[in-house]
């Protein structure tokens, strides 16, 4: 259980199990970035990749909507203990990749070339959850190929 909590970014990984961070940022940190982080972490765990993802927000909601939690649970992903968090400069600096969902990440001037990716074409999860989820999962597969080109 501790390994899963660490993988989900709920507790820090130990020094020997240090993972590089992928930062997903959406406006409210309660839908697209959460879906992306949860799915990314599952794939990273399944493939034993040296990465973990975290979800952050520009203007955090108070909680993750029921619709998002229920749909992720259908995929076998539990985010009930997750809480939207505002993106911090440290998050941006420590991430090896920063993925935004049509929002402007603060501290953008500190992001090195090639580190920032914007997935602005992902539709609203409240309007079409399945389409948004499918696009995010497909983009995660493509992202992983850029992180691990020999896979």
C-alpha positions as YAML, in Angstrom:
chain: A
units: angstrom
residues:
- id: 1
  name: UNK
  ca: [0.00, 0.00, 0.00]
- id: 2
  name: UNK
  ca: [2.89, 2.39, 0.74]
- id: 3
  name: UNK
  ca: [4.34, 1.74, -2.70]
- id: 4
  name: UNK
  ca: [0.99, 2.63, -4.29]
- id: 5
  name: UNK
  ca: [0.70, 5.77, -2.18]
- id: 6
  name: UNK
  ca: [4.21, 6.76, -3.18]
- id: 7
  name: UNK
  ca: [3.47, 6.07, -6.85]
- id: 8
  name: UNK
  ca: [0.38, 8.26, -6.69]
- id: 9
  name: UNK
  ca: [2.47, 11.09, -5.28]
- id: 10
  name: UNK
  ca: [0.78, 11.02, -1.88]
- id: 11
  name: UNK
  ca: [4.03, 10.39, 0.02]
- id: 12
  name: UNK
  ca: [7.60, 10.99, -1.12]
- id: 13
  name: UNK
  ca: [9.44, 8.10, -2.71]
- id: 14
  name: UNK
  ca: [12.43, 6.81, -0.78]
- id: 15
  name: UNK
  ca: [15.89, 7.69, -2.05]
- id: 16
  name: UNK
  ca: [16.42, 4.25, -3.56]
- id: 17
  name: UNK
  ca: [13.05, 4.36, -5.31]
- id: 18
  name: UNK
  ca: [13.41, 7.92, -6.62]
- id: 19
  name: UNK
  ca: [11.15, 8.58, -9.58]
- id: 20
  name: UNK
  ca: [11.27, 11.48, -11.98]
- id: 21
  name: UNK
  ca: [8.15, 13.61, -11.90]
- id: 22
  name: UNK
  ca: [5.72, 14.28, -14.71]
- id: 23
  name: UNK
  ca: [3.55, 17.30, -13.87]
- id: 24
  name: UNK
  ca: [0.01, 17.51, -15.27]
- id: 25
  name: UNK
  ca: [-1.67, 20.92, -14.85]
- id: 26
  name: UNK
  ca: [-5.25, 21.91, -15.61]
- id: 27
  name: UNK
  ca: [-7.28, 24.93, -14.58]
- id: 28
  name: UNK
  ca: [-8.93, 23.40, -11.51]
- id: 29
  name: UNK
  ca: [-6.77, 20.32, -10.85]
- id: 30
  name: UNK
  ca: [-9.84, 18.17, -10.47]
- id: 31
  name: UNK
  ca: [-10.47, 16.49, -13.81]
- id: 32
  name: UNK
  ca: [-8.06, 16.38, -16.78]
- id: 33
  name: UNK
  ca: [-4.84, 16.54, -14.75]
- id: 34
  name: UNK
  ca: [-6.18, 13.96, -12.28]
- id: 35
  name: UNK
  ca: [-7.26, 11.59, -15.05]
- id: 36
  name: UNK
  ca: [-3.86, 11.98, -16.71]
- id: 37
  name: UNK
  ca: [-1.84, 11.47, -13.51]
- id: 38
  name: UNK
  ca: [-3.86, 8.43, -12.44]
- id: 39
  name: UNK
  ca: [-3.60, 6.73, -15.83]
- id: 40
  name: UNK
  ca: [0.07, 7.68, -16.26]
- id: 41
  name: UNK
  ca: [0.95, 6.23, -12.86]
- id: 42
  name: UNK
  ca: [-0.77, 2.97, -13.63]
- id: 43
  name: UNK
  ca: [1.14, 2.59, -16.91]
- id: 44
  name: UNK
  ca: [4.42, 3.58, -15.24]
- id: 45
  name: UNK
  ca: [3.86, 0.99, -12.52]
- id: 46
  name: UNK
  ca: [2.88, -1.74, -15.00]
- id: 47
  name: UNK
  ca: [5.97, -1.08, -17.12]
- id: 48
  name: UNK
  ca: [8.31, -0.42, -14.17]
- id: 49
  name: UNK
  ca: [9.15, 3.02, -15.53]
- id: 50
  name: UNK
  ca: [11.21, 5.46, -13.44]
- id: 51
  name: UNK
  ca: [8.45, 8.10, -13.46]
- id: 52
  name: UNK
  ca: [5.50, 9.20, -11.37]
- id: 53
  name: UNK
  ca: [2.91, 11.80, -12.18]
- id: 54
  name: UNK
  ca: [1.30, 14.49, -10.07]
- id: 55
  name: UNK
  ca: [-1.79, 16.58, -10.79]
- id: 56
  name: UNK
  ca: [-1.85, 20.29, -10.06]
- id: 57
  name: UNK
  ca: [-4.10, 23.31, -10.69]
- id: 58
  name: UNK
  ca: [-3.92, 26.96, -11.58]
- id: 59
  name: UNK
  ca: [-7.07, 27.70, -9.51]
- id: 60
  name: UNK
  ca: [-7.79, 24.54, -7.48]
- id: 61
  name: UNK
  ca: [-11.30, 23.25, -6.88]
- id: 62
  name: UNK
  ca: [-12.16, 22.17, -3.35]
- id: 63
  name: UNK
  ca: [-12.41, 18.50, -4.39]
- id: 64
  name: UNK
  ca: [-12.39, 16.09, -7.30]
- id: 65
  name: UNK
  ca: [-15.92, 15.81, -8.74]
- id: 66
  name: UNK
  ca: [-17.90, 12.63, -8.11]
- id: 67
  name: UNK
  ca: [-18.19, 12.00, -11.87]
- id: 68
  name: UNK
  ca: [-14.38, 11.92, -12.22]
- id: 69
  name: UNK
  ca: [-13.89, 9.67, -9.17]
- id: 70
  name: UNK
  ca: [-16.61, 7.24, -10.32]
- id: 71
  name: UNK
  ca: [-15.29, 7.03, -13.88]
- id: 72
  name: UNK
  ca: [-11.70, 6.52, -12.71]
- id: 73
  name: UNK
  ca: [-12.92, 3.82, -10.31]
- id: 74
  name: UNK
  ca: [-14.48, 2.04, -13.33]
- id: 75
  name: UNK
  ca: [-10.94, 1.94, -14.73]
- id: 76
  name: UNK
  ca: [-9.66, 0.51, -11.45]
- id: 77
  name: UNK
  ca: [-8.09, 3.80, -10.36]
- id: 78
  name: UNK
  ca: [-8.79, 5.23, -6.91]
- id: 79
  name: UNK
  ca: [-8.34, 8.95, -6.35]
- id: 80
  name: UNK
  ca: [-10.70, 9.40, -3.39]
- id: 81
  name: UNK
  ca: [-7.83, 10.59, -1.17]
- id: 82
  name: UNK
  ca: [-6.51, 13.06, -3.76]
- id: 83
  name: UNK
  ca: [-7.18, 16.77, -3.30]
- id: 84
  name: UNK
  ca: [-6.62, 19.46, -5.94]
- id: 85
  name: UNK
  ca: [-3.46, 21.44, -5.21]
- id: 86
  name: UNK
  ca: [-2.17, 24.71, -6.63]
- id: 87
  name: UNK
  ca: [0.89, 24.31, -8.82]
- id: 88
  name: UNK
  ca: [4.03, 25.55, -7.10]
- id: 89
  name: UNK
  ca: [7.31, 26.75, -8.57]
- id: 90
  name: UNK
  ca: [8.99, 23.71, -7.03]
- id: 91
  name: UNK
  ca: [6.60, 21.40, -8.94]
- id: 92
  name: UNK
  ca: [7.56, 23.04, -12.23]
- id: 93
  name: UNK
  ca: [11.29, 23.02, -11.49]
- id: 94
  name: UNK
  ca: [11.41, 19.38, -10.36]
- id: 95
  name: UNK
  ca: [9.32, 17.96, -13.21]
- id: 96
  name: UNK
  ca: [11.07, 16.41, -16.19]
- id: 97
  name: UNK
  ca: [7.97, 17.14, -18.27]
- id: 98
  name: UNK
  ca: [5.15, 19.64, -17.70]
- id: 99
  name: UNK
  ca: [1.88, 18.87, -19.48]
- id: 100
  name: UNK
  ca: [-0.81, 21.54, -19.46]
- id: 101
  name: UNK
  ca: [-4.44, 21.34, -20.54]
- id: 102
  name: UNK
  ca: [-5.12, 24.67, -22.27]
- id: 103
  name: UNK
  ca: [-3.90, 26.75, -19.34]
- id: 104
  name: UNK
  ca: [-0.93, 28.98, -18.75]
- id: 105
  name: UNK
  ca: [1.36, 27.53, -16.15]
- id: 106
  name: UNK
  ca: [2.99, 30.01, -13.81]
- id: 107
  name: UNK
  ca: [6.77, 30.13, -13.81]
- id: 108
  name: UNK
  ca: [6.77, 29.30, -17.55]
- id: 109
  name: UNK
  ca: [9.95, 31.34, -17.97]
- id: 110
  name: UNK
  ca: [11.73, 28.75, -15.81]
- id: 111
  name: UNK
  ca: [10.75, 25.83, -18.01]
- id: 112
  name: UNK
  ca: [13.55, 24.67, -20.28]
- id: 113
  name: UNK
  ca: [12.92, 24.16, -23.98]
- id: 114
  name: UNK
  ca: [11.17, 20.90, -24.79]
- id: 115
  name: UNK
  ca: [9.93, 20.37, -21.22]
- id: 116
  name: UNK
  ca: [6.48, 21.98, -21.69]
- id: 117
  name: UNK
  ca: [3.71, 20.29, -23.67]
- id: 118
  name: UNK
  ca: [0.15, 21.62, -24.05]
- id: 119
  name: UNK
  ca: [-2.69, 19.17, -24.66]
- id: 120
  name: UNK
  ca: [-5.16, 21.94, -25.47]
- id: 121
  name: UNK
  ca: [-7.31, 19.78, -27.74]
- id: 122
  name: UNK
  ca: [-8.67, 17.53, -24.95]
- id: 123
  name: UNK
  ca: [-12.41, 18.18, -24.61]
- id: 124
  name: UNK
  ca: [-14.18, 19.04, -21.37]
- id: 125
  name: UNK
  ca: [-14.71, 15.99, -19.16]
- id: 126
  name: UNK
  ca: [-18.13, 17.26, -18.11]
- id: 127
  name: UNK
  ca: [-19.27, 17.42, -21.74]
- id: 128
  name: UNK
  ca: [-17.72, 14.16, -23.01]
- id: 129
  name: UNK
  ca: [-15.83, 12.21, -20.35]
- id: 130
  name: UNK
  ca: [-15.19, 9.12, -22.50]
- id: 131
  name: UNK
  ca: [-13.75, 11.12, -25.39]
- id: 132
  name: UNK
  ca: [-11.57, 13.17, -23.03]
- id: 133
  name: UNK
  ca: [-10.37, 10.02, -21.23]
- id: 134
  name: UNK
  ca: [-9.56, 8.26, -24.51]
- id: 135
  name: UNK
  ca: [-7.59, 11.25, -25.80]
- id: 136
  name: UNK
  ca: [-5.67, 11.55, -22.53]
- id: 137
  name: UNK
  ca: [-4.80, 7.83, -22.47]
- id: 138
  name: UNK
  ca: [-3.63, 7.97, -26.10]
- id: 139
  name: UNK
  ca: [-1.53, 11.06, -25.39]
- id: 140
  name: UNK
  ca: [0.02, 9.34, -22.37]
- id: 141
  name: UNK
  ca: [1.14, 6.47, -24.59]
- id: 142
  name: UNK
  ca: [2.75, 8.97, -26.98]
- id: 143
  name: UNK
  ca: [4.31, 10.88, -24.06]
- id: 144
  name: UNK
  ca: [5.85, 7.72, -22.65]
- id: 145
  name: UNK
  ca: [7.43, 7.00, -26.04]
- id: 146
  name: UNK
  ca: [9.17, 10.38, -25.89]
- id: 147
  name: UNK
  ca: [10.35, 9.71, -22.34]
- id: 148
  name: UNK
  ca: [11.50, 6.16, -23.03]
- id: 149
  name: UNK
  ca: [12.33, 6.05, -26.76]
- id: 150
  name: UNK
  ca: [13.63, 2.46, -26.54]
- id: 151
  name: UNK
  ca: [10.30, 1.00, -25.34]
...
